[in-house]
Amino acid sequence: MITGQYLNYSVVILPPTSAWSQGDPRKVIYPTDSRGQFCGQAGTPLEKKPLLFYFNILKCASPLTLLEFQCPTTQLCVESCPTKHMTLLKAYLNKGEQEYYKQFCKEGVDFSKMSAPEILRDGLCPSMLMSSKPFTRRCLPALSTMKGGVVVVGNETIFDNGEGEKVNATDFLDASKKSNVVVEARQVAMRIFEDYTVSWYWILIGLVIAMVVSLIFIILLRYLAGIMIWVMIVMVILVIGYGIFHCAMEYRSLKGEPGSDVTIRDLGLQTDFSVYLQIRQTWLAFMIILSIVEVVVILLLIFLRKRVLIAIALIKEASRAVGHVMSSLFYPLLTFALLALVIAYWAITAVFLSTSNEQVYKVFNTTECDYSRNTCNPETFNTTNITAQCPDAECLFAFYGGETYYHKYLILFQFYNVFLFFWCANFVTALGQVTLAGAFASYYWAFKKPDDIPANPICSSLGRALRYHTGSLAFGSLILSLVQVIRVLLEYLDQKLKAAQNRFAKFLLSCLKCCFWCLEKFIKFLNRNAYIMVAIYGKSFCTSARDAFFLLMRNIIRVAVLDKVTDFLLFLGKLLIVGIVGICSFFFFSGRIKAVEQTAPSLNYYWVPILTVVVGSYLIAHGFFSVYAMCVDTLFLCFLEDLERNDGTAERPYFMSQNLLTILKKSNEDQAKTVD
């Protein structure tokens, strides 16, 4: 075995220090007022004022300007949003309302010493207040729609803007037109969050059940691999068949129901997703999709029935290997922990990069002025001649930006951060593949099983990988990461140039994306087999990749059929586990089981916990079966090597199990003499 080649992996994953030194996550946590201060930040005078209030929300053209802090009006940190409509003149004449109104004005306002026109002239208070609600820590108009489509804010449709003009509630709707979509999305998000708060412990129970079922499935495979594979195949067919039957029953039960014949296209996008389950077309689509899947599975099993027998023998051998290396089932936990660290590093660095801009202040005024929208310095603004030429001008915080080279090329730093994320994630995955491959290869090449297997194969293999193969893993991960970053760049260019694309450009980009997708899949396949050869022989990455590629090409029929059949059977196992847990969670959360109807939580969308359990169950099953898949791939490559290197003689005996020897109609000389 050789030491790590090509590069020192630890040297190249230095974090972008400029982002960590200049970034400020508070910019995405707290809203910023017109003076550049953070609302609600602990340890500051604004700690008890977490919400951002806009003097004139009509100047904010769209919700995008609100979220990017680019609204040309005074912004103030407040304790709570206004809950009623009131003009400055009304509050000025009513002393009982002055204290309430002053909390939405700048500091130092004195109603007893200044007139209402003077307060408005100096921009110390808003001309009016309106009923608002906090959203993303900002006070936005409480828009709603009454019967007949009448838009109201609170309960009013017409407002006095405090300057003698009447403002319709639809003006606020136009000023923040897209915010309604955001608000509706927020309502859906809040309902989903509410569903999680009342069902999280049931979701955890479902995931634990999925883990137990996966573990039981693995243990049963150890002793009853052949029976379990056939039971699994039959169960998958039955589960999909039940899905078709259920969809057909739902489709039939909705016949004649009012509104059930509405099409999905006519229904459009609805925030209440349960509406889609009330129309027949949805269940018809589900039934067609499941029927196609059922037919494909049955046809594959019919045409590949002979290869299925050999695949079952290979899975039986993998079951024995996993049984002798039980610690391999828990190795995915280490991979998961390392990937969590990589994701956390990437996410934190991305936040620091996105918040490393500087505060930019610009001149805002209500009248025409040559200095409008010019940048300014709030500390020296009052000493310039701008205030003399534009008396109503103010130097207000506009947005986060910057003109330095660092700020101009922030997008490049983001791509570099994405590249590091891919590289680190691929390295962690490669480390897991080499570790498992080394452990299972030590099982296969033990002539007397299990006597010749090392005491701690997983620990020994992990130690060899870290000591000798770090360079090979880093180099293989680098190649894959470069292709993945190119795919990200192509997607970025596609989004940026979408409006200006002609047909040729669209065709070219589509071809490039397709080619690099295929290239990524090929490199993943080649890397996986190269890592197995690295674990077996300890050679460099390029040598191992070459040997693995030509070995597979010499046995292309076995690779195309046998290896893929085993992958298909393992996929059916994951599908069966997900199907069992998913059906049980569906009947539980939808209240279809009368015995637990009172126990099941009351939900807005019962599909939320069901979908969470299904996705979580798949990830858990994938974690267990990924060990099996790596075992099968390793044994398959060792099996091919064994066939080429050995011939069954006493000098070169086969290392494969007796079961595989029988299926292939081969034998070792000493075994043949024993039989005779």
XYZ file of C-alpha atoms in Angstrom:
676
model
C 0.000 0.000 0.000
C 1.196 3.523 -0.673
C 0.843 6.822 1.082
C -1.629 9.515 0.038
C -0.851 10.814 -3.433
C -1.383 13.981 -5.436
C -2.018 16.569 -2.712
C -2.418 17.250 0.946
C -6.187 17.416 1.362
C -6.053 19.358 4.629
C -4.264 22.301 2.990
C -6.894 23.174 0.395
C -10.015 23.377 2.530
C -9.123 26.622 4.303
C -12.259 28.694 4.855
C -12.620 32.043 3.057
C -11.147 34.095 5.914
C -12.410 37.317 4.374
C -15.993 36.105 4.793
C -15.479 35.124 8.424
C -13.800 38.468 9.203
C -16.190 40.754 7.290
C -19.444 38.815 7.414
C -22.136 39.671 9.938
C -25.012 37.183 10.320
C -26.993 39.805 12.229
C -27.890 41.313 8.853
C -30.113 38.316 8.058
C -31.357 37.891 11.627
C -32.383 41.466 12.459
C -34.067 44.114 10.282
C -32.165 47.392 9.863
C -33.615 50.864 10.441
C -32.783 54.069 8.542
C -29.741 54.738 10.725
C -28.273 51.297 10.043
C -29.098 49.943 13.506
C -30.362 46.404 14.115
C -33.880 46.106 15.525
C -34.203 43.763 18.497
C -30.497 43.042 18.929
C -29.693 41.957 22.479
C -27.490 44.316 24.473
C -28.441 47.447 22.490
C -30.951 50.276 23.165
C -33.205 48.678 20.505
C -33.329 45.302 22.244
C -37.021 45.703 23.102
C -37.901 47.030 19.649
C -37.708 43.970 17.362
C -40.024 45.154 14.547
C -39.324 47.491 11.631
C -41.952 50.157 10.880
C -42.217 52.065 7.555
C -43.342 55.693 7.612
C -44.976 55.429 4.169
C -45.442 51.865 2.962
C -46.773 53.146 -0.394
C -43.225 54.106 -1.379
C -42.202 50.463 -1.218
C -42.851 49.277 -4.754
C -42.790 45.533 -4.037
C -42.120 43.057 -1.250
C -38.693 42.476 -2.788
C -37.652 45.988 -1.802
C -38.834 45.314 1.740
C -36.793 42.175 2.064
C -33.714 43.875 0.565
C -34.051 47.011 2.744
C -34.364 49.287 -0.307
C -37.532 51.184 0.526
C -37.191 54.985 0.039
C -38.951 55.959 3.269
C -37.954 56.397 6.887
C -37.718 53.086 8.723
C -37.987 52.894 12.492
C -37.602 50.126 15.089
C -40.756 49.702 17.213
C -42.005 47.422 19.979
C -45.237 46.486 18.202
C -47.036 47.240 14.959
C -49.904 49.751 14.874
C -53.299 48.139 15.299
C -55.592 50.971 14.177
C -55.907 53.684 11.567
C -54.962 57.167 12.780
C -53.632 60.355 11.195
C -51.029 62.667 12.730
C -53.534 65.550 12.805
C -56.066 63.425 14.695
C -53.467 62.382 17.233
C -52.195 65.976 17.552
C -55.683 67.213 18.439
C -56.375 64.351 20.852
C -53.892 64.337 23.749
C -54.993 60.840 24.735
C -53.683 59.476 21.442
C -50.375 61.372 21.406
C -48.429 58.868 23.520
C -49.620 55.996 21.341
C -48.648 57.875 18.161
C -45.230 58.959 19.501
C -43.974 55.353 19.671
C -43.980 55.388 15.852
C -42.081 58.695 15.611
C -38.416 59.578 15.842
C -36.901 60.343 19.228
C -37.262 63.867 20.561
C -40.704 64.653 19.123
C -42.604 67.071 21.356
C -46.230 67.639 20.378
C -46.503 70.570 22.805
C -43.691 72.585 21.183
C -44.136 71.717 17.493
C -47.096 71.993 15.171
C -48.307 69.124 13.002
C -47.019 70.740 9.738
C -43.581 71.246 11.332
C -43.450 67.610 12.414
C -44.350 66.448 8.900
C -41.908 68.909 7.297
C -39.016 67.610 9.373
C -40.033 63.988 8.780
C -40.268 63.229 12.484
C -43.526 61.259 12.334
C -45.528 59.377 9.693
C -48.534 61.202 8.295
C -50.775 58.284 9.226
C -50.858 54.867 10.852
C -52.748 51.839 9.604
C -53.562 48.432 10.973
C -50.499 46.230 10.414
C -49.225 42.773 11.241
C -45.631 41.645 11.825
C -44.170 39.553 9.014
C -40.460 38.644 8.890
C -40.038 41.194 11.714
C -41.539 43.978 9.599
C -44.869 45.783 9.957
C -46.873 45.206 6.774
C -50.486 46.272 6.110
C -53.038 43.779 7.424
C -54.483 43.142 3.971
C -57.489 40.867 3.612
C -60.341 40.312 1.187
C -64.038 40.418 2.084
C -66.856 38.765 0.178
C -67.173 40.182 -3.289
C -63.424 40.718 -3.600
C -63.329 43.993 -1.640
C -59.802 44.636 -0.317
C -59.608 45.972 3.230
C -56.883 46.875 5.711
C -58.241 45.957 9.114
C -61.928 46.705 8.507
C -61.524 49.837 6.382
C -61.406 50.386 2.629
C -60.740 54.175 2.480
C -58.042 56.009 4.460
C -57.121 59.597 5.145
C -53.384 59.840 4.487
C -53.011 62.793 6.847
C -52.357 65.246 4.003
C -55.951 65.826 2.959
C -56.067 62.988 0.432
C -58.059 59.769 0.417
C -56.237 56.491 -0.152
C -57.973 53.295 -1.181
C -56.981 50.000 0.410
C -56.266 48.652 -3.075
C -53.399 51.170 -3.302
C -51.690 49.309 -0.487
C -52.423 46.099 -2.325
C -50.776 47.516 -5.449
C -47.834 48.874 -3.467
C -47.112 45.446 -2.031
C -48.892 43.374 -4.638
C -46.687 40.329 -4.443
C -46.662 40.376 -0.670
C -50.084 38.698 -0.732
C -48.461 35.649 -2.284
C -45.807 35.801 0.424
C -48.474 36.116 3.107
C -50.398 33.147 1.715
C -47.183 31.142 1.596
C -46.519 32.228 5.168
C -49.977 31.018 6.201
C -49.276 27.641 4.603
C -45.872 27.549 6.301
C -47.461 28.382 9.654
C -50.034 25.606 9.224
C -47.249 23.168 8.333
C -45.236 24.319 11.341
C -48.323 23.872 13.525
C -48.740 20.334 12.182
C -45.144 19.571 13.099
C -45.600 20.918 16.634
C -48.524 18.561 17.329
C -47.186 15.503 15.486
C -43.413 15.587 15.936
C -43.364 12.803 18.517
C -45.518 10.581 16.272
C -43.110 11.326 13.409
C -40.195 10.251 15.613
C -42.065 7.061 16.496
C -42.612 6.406 12.787
C -38.899 6.911 12.053
C -37.951 4.608 14.924
C -40.334 2.003 13.504
C -38.661 2.434 10.096
C -35.260 1.897 11.729
C -36.476 -1.230 13.538
C -38.074 -2.619 10.363
C -34.859 -1.959 8.404
C -32.748 -3.673 11.055
C -35.104 -6.669 11.211
C -35.014 -6.843 7.431
C -31.191 -6.898 7.426
C -31.117 -9.612 10.120
C -33.643 -11.732 8.216
C -31.543 -11.342 5.082
C -28.627 -12.776 7.037
C -30.405 -16.085 7.628
C -33.223 -16.182 5.058
C -31.799 -14.259 2.109
C -33.398 -16.384 -0.632
C -36.833 -16.514 0.981
C -36.693 -12.819 1.937
C -35.825 -11.734 -1.594
C -38.813 -13.593 -3.067
C -41.095 -12.407 -0.244
C -39.821 -8.878 -0.858
C -40.567 -9.125 -4.589
C -44.092 -10.420 -3.953
C -44.733 -7.833 -1.236
C -43.637 -4.957 -3.479
C -46.008 -6.167 -6.184
C -48.833 -6.463 -3.622
C -48.136 -3.037 -2.079
C -48.181 -1.338 -5.489
C -51.289 -3.359 -6.372
C -53.033 -2.139 -3.230
C -52.109 1.422 -4.175
C -53.761 0.930 -7.564
C -56.859 -0.566 -5.890
C -57.098 2.305 -3.369
C -56.805 4.933 -6.118
C -59.471 3.138 -8.150
C -61.839 3.067 -5.158
C -61.289 6.771 -4.470
C -61.818 7.552 -8.162
C -65.051 5.571 -8.154
C -66.348 7.047 -4.881
C -66.006 10.609 -6.234
C -68.207 9.853 -9.243
C -71.163 12.211 -9.246
C -69.816 14.332 -6.380
C -70.227 18.105 -6.947
C -67.008 19.631 -8.270
C -65.161 16.318 -8.570
C -64.924 16.601 -12.369
C -62.859 19.810 -12.219
C -59.438 19.345 -13.833
C -56.144 20.090 -12.095
C -55.368 22.752 -14.722
C -58.657 24.539 -14.052
C -58.117 24.303 -10.294
C -54.692 25.958 -10.509
C -52.350 26.373 -7.567
C -54.163 26.079 -4.228
C -52.668 26.601 -0.767
C -55.041 24.004 0.675
C -53.578 20.880 -0.924
C -56.387 18.660 0.350
C -58.571 20.207 -2.371
C -56.691 18.175 -4.987
C -57.789 14.948 -3.294
C -61.417 15.922 -3.878
C -61.189 15.736 -7.669
C -61.226 12.513 -9.710
C -58.375 13.488 -12.035
C -55.851 13.380 -9.168
C -56.690 9.779 -8.273
C -56.748 8.823 -11.962
C -53.206 10.206 -12.371
C -52.013 8.287 -9.272
C -53.622 5.093 -10.580
C -51.970 5.407 -14.019
C -48.516 6.081 -12.530
C -48.742 3.116 -10.145
C -50.008 0.839 -12.932
C -47.019 1.729 -15.115
C -44.645 1.013 -12.223
C -46.366 -2.331 -11.563
C -46.112 -3.435 -15.202
C -42.420 -2.410 -15.437
C -41.538 -4.359 -12.249
C -43.352 -7.512 -13.415
C -41.785 -7.416 -16.916
C -38.281 -6.955 -15.469
C -38.769 -9.943 -13.165
C -40.034 -12.129 -16.028
C -37.198 -11.364 -18.469
C -34.427 -11.417 -15.835
C -35.616 -14.425 -13.833
C -32.431 -16.472 -14.495
C -30.159 -13.616 -13.505
C -32.262 -13.076 -10.399
C -31.101 -16.490 -9.117
C -27.428 -15.524 -9.413
C -28.177 -12.126 -7.887
C -29.872 -13.835 -4.943
C -26.754 -15.973 -4.449
C -24.621 -12.817 -4.453
C -26.955 -11.181 -1.927
C -26.752 -14.312 0.235
C -22.967 -14.002 0.184
C -23.284 -10.294 1.051
C -25.580 -11.250 3.941
C -22.911 -13.579 5.311
C -20.287 -10.858 4.934
C -22.448 -8.307 6.739
C -23.171 -10.900 9.410
C -19.439 -11.381 10.057
C -18.832 -7.585 9.925
C -21.873 -6.348 11.869
C -20.098 -3.102 12.821
C -20.450 -2.066 9.168
C -24.173 -1.419 9.751
C -23.295 1.412 12.132
C -20.604 3.015 9.969
C -23.186 5.193 8.110
C -23.665 7.045 11.427
C -20.057 8.282 11.178
C -20.602 9.287 7.557
C -23.783 11.127 8.534
C -21.980 12.996 11.336
C -19.120 14.038 9.042
C -21.569 15.170 6.341
C -23.465 17.192 8.961
C -20.204 18.988 9.817
C -19.536 19.665 6.137
C -23.047 21.047 5.595
C -22.780 23.210 8.728
C -19.409 24.600 7.563
C -20.795 25.397 4.119
C -24.005 26.986 5.442
C -22.246 29.176 8.023
C -19.636 30.316 5.493
C -22.385 31.077 2.944
C -24.214 33.213 5.532
C -21.039 35.123 6.391
C -20.331 35.681 2.691
C -23.842 36.924 1.983
C -23.680 39.326 4.954
C -20.192 40.724 4.384
C -21.474 43.749 2.459
C -21.273 47.263 3.858
C -24.121 49.607 4.751
C -24.932 51.982 1.888
C -26.748 55.254 2.625
C -28.532 57.339 -0.021
C -30.291 60.693 -0.221
C -34.098 60.485 -0.104
C -36.503 63.411 -0.493
C -40.112 63.977 -1.470
C -39.411 66.710 -4.070
C -37.255 66.765 -7.174
C -33.597 67.145 -6.312
C -30.339 66.671 -8.221
C -28.903 64.703 -5.317
C -31.719 62.145 -5.116
C -30.500 58.568 -4.753
C -26.865 59.742 -4.429
C -24.793 57.988 -1.804
C -24.176 59.929 1.385
C -22.497 59.729 4.780
C -24.962 60.051 7.687
C -22.280 61.477 9.992
C -21.343 64.402 7.708
C -24.621 64.786 5.808
C -25.855 67.816 7.779
C -22.618 69.713 7.041
C -22.943 69.415 3.247
C -24.699 71.811 0.892
C -27.283 69.161 0.018
C -29.513 70.130 2.938
C -29.416 73.737 1.777
C -30.469 72.938 -1.774
C -32.865 70.150 -0.747
C -34.356 71.043 2.666
C -36.474 67.874 2.874
C -33.591 65.553 1.944
C -32.555 62.817 4.369
C -29.561 60.495 4.438
C -31.147 57.079 5.053
C -29.889 53.535 5.051
C -30.735 51.990 1.661
C -29.212 48.524 1.365
C -26.118 46.396 1.886
C -23.522 46.596 -0.855
C -20.033 47.806 -1.614
C -17.760 49.002 -4.413
C -14.496 47.250 -3.490
C -13.097 44.327 -5.457
C -14.072 42.054 -2.602
C -17.725 43.065 -2.853
C -17.743 42.900 -6.660
C -16.483 39.317 -6.685
C -18.556 37.937 -3.809
C -20.324 35.618 -6.242
C -16.962 33.988 -7.039
C -16.381 33.391 -3.344
C -19.814 31.778 -3.150
C -18.942 29.436 -6.014
C -15.630 28.643 -4.316
C -17.558 27.838 -1.144
C -19.888 25.545 -3.120
C -16.860 23.861 -4.677
C -15.377 23.224 -1.206
C -18.721 21.831 -0.083
C -18.817 19.354 -2.972
C -15.177 18.390 -2.444
C -15.559 17.788 1.299
C -18.861 15.919 0.889
C -17.430 13.712 -1.863
C -14.334 13.050 0.243
C -16.458 11.922 3.203
C -18.498 9.660 0.905
C -15.314 8.252 -0.654
C -13.849 7.593 2.791
C -16.927 5.563 3.691
C -16.779 3.604 0.432
C -13.086 2.723 0.831
C -13.591 1.752 4.488
C -16.495 -0.581 3.761
C -14.838 -1.966 0.645
C -11.666 -2.789 2.593
C -13.650 -4.571 5.314
C -15.718 -6.668 2.895
C -12.708 -7.420 0.675
C -10.921 -8.839 3.728
C -13.922 -11.163 4.148
C -13.907 -12.328 0.522
C -10.169 -12.980 0.310
C -10.180 -14.968 3.564
C -9.804 -18.534 2.327
C -11.180 -20.018 5.537
C -14.195 -17.964 6.536
C -14.558 -16.633 9.208
C -11.257 -17.808 10.744
C -9.040 -15.712 8.433
C -11.089 -12.481 8.787
C -9.287 -9.715 10.782
C -10.528 -9.053 14.312
C -11.824 -5.493 13.671
C -12.181 -5.204 9.877
C -13.957 -1.801 9.907
C -11.426 -0.130 12.226
C -8.506 -1.668 10.360
C -9.896 -0.564 6.994
C -10.613 2.974 8.253
C -7.072 3.241 9.614
C -5.575 2.134 6.282
C -7.749 4.586 4.367
C -6.736 7.558 6.529
C -3.055 6.600 6.636
C -2.376 5.494 3.065
C -5.190 6.542 0.748
C -6.042 10.154 1.693
C -4.463 11.550 -1.483
C -6.265 9.058 -3.700
C -9.626 9.874 -2.089
C -8.993 13.622 -2.388
C -8.003 13.338 -6.058
C -11.046 11.246 -6.976
C -13.309 13.620 -5.048
C -11.695 16.615 -6.795
C -12.519 15.284 -10.262
C -16.148 14.671 -9.306
C -16.435 18.069 -7.582
C -15.179 19.929 -10.662
C -17.908 18.338 -12.779
C -20.558 19.145 -10.159
C -19.449 22.795 -9.945
C -19.605 23.066 -13.736
C -23.197 21.790 -13.555
C -23.995 24.462 -10.955
C -22.420 27.132 -13.204
C -24.515 25.959 -16.147
C -27.693 26.193 -14.047
C -26.635 29.679 -12.884
C -26.013 30.823 -16.460
C -29.320 29.325 -17.558
C -31.183 31.369 -14.937
C -29.246 34.574 -15.651
C -29.583 34.378 -19.428
C -33.119 32.990 -19.532
C -34.662 36.265 -20.728
C -32.019 36.839 -23.418
C -31.720 33.293 -24.699
C -32.497 32.403 -28.278
C -33.381 28.906 -29.392
C -29.800 27.982 -30.244
C -28.540 29.133 -26.829
C -31.276 27.149 -25.070
C -30.428 24.064 -27.131
C -26.704 24.462 -26.421
C -27.224 24.884 -22.677
C -29.583 21.905 -22.570
C -27.017 19.739 -24.372
C -24.233 20.863 -22.029
C -26.344 20.162 -18.942
C -27.277 16.725 -20.270
C -23.654 15.862 -21.139
C -22.303 16.924 -17.753
C -25.115 15.055 -15.976
C -24.078 11.878 -17.815
C -20.413 12.619 -17.090
C -21.158 13.015 -13.371
C -22.983 9.662 -13.275
C -20.109 7.949 -15.091
C -17.470 9.444 -12.777
C -19.468 8.396 -9.708
C -19.649 4.832 -11.037
C -15.951 4.786 -11.949
C -14.895 6.346 -8.629
C -16.877 3.802 -6.638
C -15.169 0.868 -8.354
C -11.780 2.608 -8.250
C -12.100 3.012 -4.486
C -12.838 -0.721 -4.182
C -9.626 -1.500 -6.097
C -7.739 1.004 -3.910
C -9.005 -0.822 -0.821
C -8.026 -4.237 -2.240
C -4.569 -3.524 -3.679
C -3.578 -0.154 -2.186
C -2.590 1.303 -5.573
C -2.993 4.925 -6.659
C -6.345 6.286 -7.767
C -5.570 6.472 -11.481
C -4.114 2.956 -11.571
C -7.066 1.599 -9.612
C -9.567 3.400 -11.845
C -7.893 1.979 -14.951
C -7.815 -1.570 -13.545
C -11.443 -1.369 -12.398
C -12.613 0.025 -15.747
C -10.939 -2.669 -17.866
C -12.022 -5.406 -15.447
C -15.632 -4.270 -15.801
C -15.318 -3.935 -19.588
C -14.030 -7.520 -19.831
C -17.154 -8.629 -17.965
C -19.600 -6.127 -19.415
C -22.475 -8.630 -19.652
C -22.213 -9.579 -15.985
C -21.912 -5.889 -15.027
C -24.893 -4.812 -17.110
C -27.154 -7.600 -15.881
C -26.007 -9.222 -12.664
C -24.811 -6.146 -10.787
C -27.828 -4.081 -11.814
C -30.246 -6.844 -10.884
C -28.838 -6.894 -7.353
C -29.175 -3.102 -7.201
C -32.772 -3.466 -8.365
C -33.533 -6.087 -5.709
C -32.025 -3.912 -2.978
C -34.071 -0.985 -4.273
C -37.188 -3.138 -3.963
C -36.219 -3.774 -0.334
C -36.053 -0.029 0.337
C -39.327 0.424 -1.530
C -40.982 -2.270 0.585
C -39.859 -0.699 3.884
C -40.978 2.757 2.769
C -44.282 1.331 1.514
C -45.050 -0.496 4.775
C -44.222 2.510 6.965
C -45.906 4.943 4.559
C -49.194 2.973 4.412
C -49.280 2.625 8.211
C -48.625 6.350 8.673
C -51.304 7.185 6.082
C -53.992 5.206 7.896
C -52.891 6.640 11.250
C -52.582 10.348 10.430
C -55.616 10.423 8.117
C -57.808 8.891 10.842
C -58.816 5.893 8.731
C -58.207 3.483 11.635
C -61.147 3.797 14.051
C -59.237 2.265 16.984
C -56.670 5.113 17.019
C -58.890 7.875 15.622
C -58.932 9.689 18.981
C -55.176 9.219 19.457
C -54.166 10.676 16.098
C -53.377 14.432 16.232
C -55.659 17.004 14.640
C -53.844 18.339 11.569
C -54.282 21.017 8.904
C -52.524 18.885 6.295
C -52.266 15.220 7.239
C -49.853 14.690 4.334
C -47.177 16.742 6.160
C -46.249 14.094 8.779
C -46.899 11.309 6.250
C -44.477 12.812 3.738
C -41.926 13.448 6.498
C -42.138 9.842 7.697
C -41.900 8.505 4.127
C -38.822 10.608 3.271
C -37.211 9.830 6.629
C -37.948 6.121 6.217
C -36.332 6.124 2.802
C -33.201 7.843 4.148
C -32.996 5.352 7.031
C -33.527 2.360 4.735
C -31.025 3.823 2.279
C -28.473 4.137 5.090
C -28.795 0.436 5.968
C -28.989 -0.778 2.376
C -26.072 1.413 1.255
C -23.880 -0.880 3.358
C -25.421 -3.863 1.584
C -24.966 -2.205 -1.820
C -21.299 -1.490 -1.099
C -20.860 -5.073 0.092
C -22.441 -6.441 -3.080
C -20.315 -4.188 -5.328
C -17.130 -5.140 -3.475
C -17.884 -8.856 -3.565
C -18.868 -8.565 -7.227
C -15.532 -6.964 -8.149
C -13.647 -9.485 -6.011
C -15.711 -12.228 -7.689
C -14.604 -11.043 -11.152
C -10.987 -10.810 -10.005
C -11.242 -14.289 -8.520
C -12.496 -15.748 -11.811
C -9.649 -14.146 -13.786
C -6.790 -14.795 -11.364
C -7.674 -18.331 -10.234
C -8.669 -21.583 -11.895
C -9.570 -23.875 -8.982
C -6.240 -25.713 -8.847
C -4.352 -26.275 -5.612
C -1.939 -23.482 -6.548
C -4.699 -21.035 -7.489
C -7.921 -22.002 -5.706
C -11.119 -19.963 -5.930
C -11.905 -17.801 -2.911
C -15.640 -17.549 -3.631
C -18.185 -19.418 -1.526
C -19.346 -22.926 -2.296
C -22.784 -21.569 -3.225
C -21.347 -19.397 -6.008
C -19.100 -22.239 -7.163
C -22.146 -24.484 -7.488
C -24.172 -21.936 -9.457
C -21.244 -21.271 -11.806
C -20.570 -25.050 -12.045
C -16.999 -24.629 -10.828
C -15.025 -26.197 -7.989
C -11.610 -26.275 -6.335
C -9.461 -29.374 -6.778
C -9.306 -30.178 -3.068
C -13.088 -29.827 -2.805
C -13.557 -32.058 -5.850
C -11.317 -34.756 -4.329
C -13.301 -34.555 -1.101
C -16.519 -35.082 -3.012
C -15.045 -38.046 -4.879
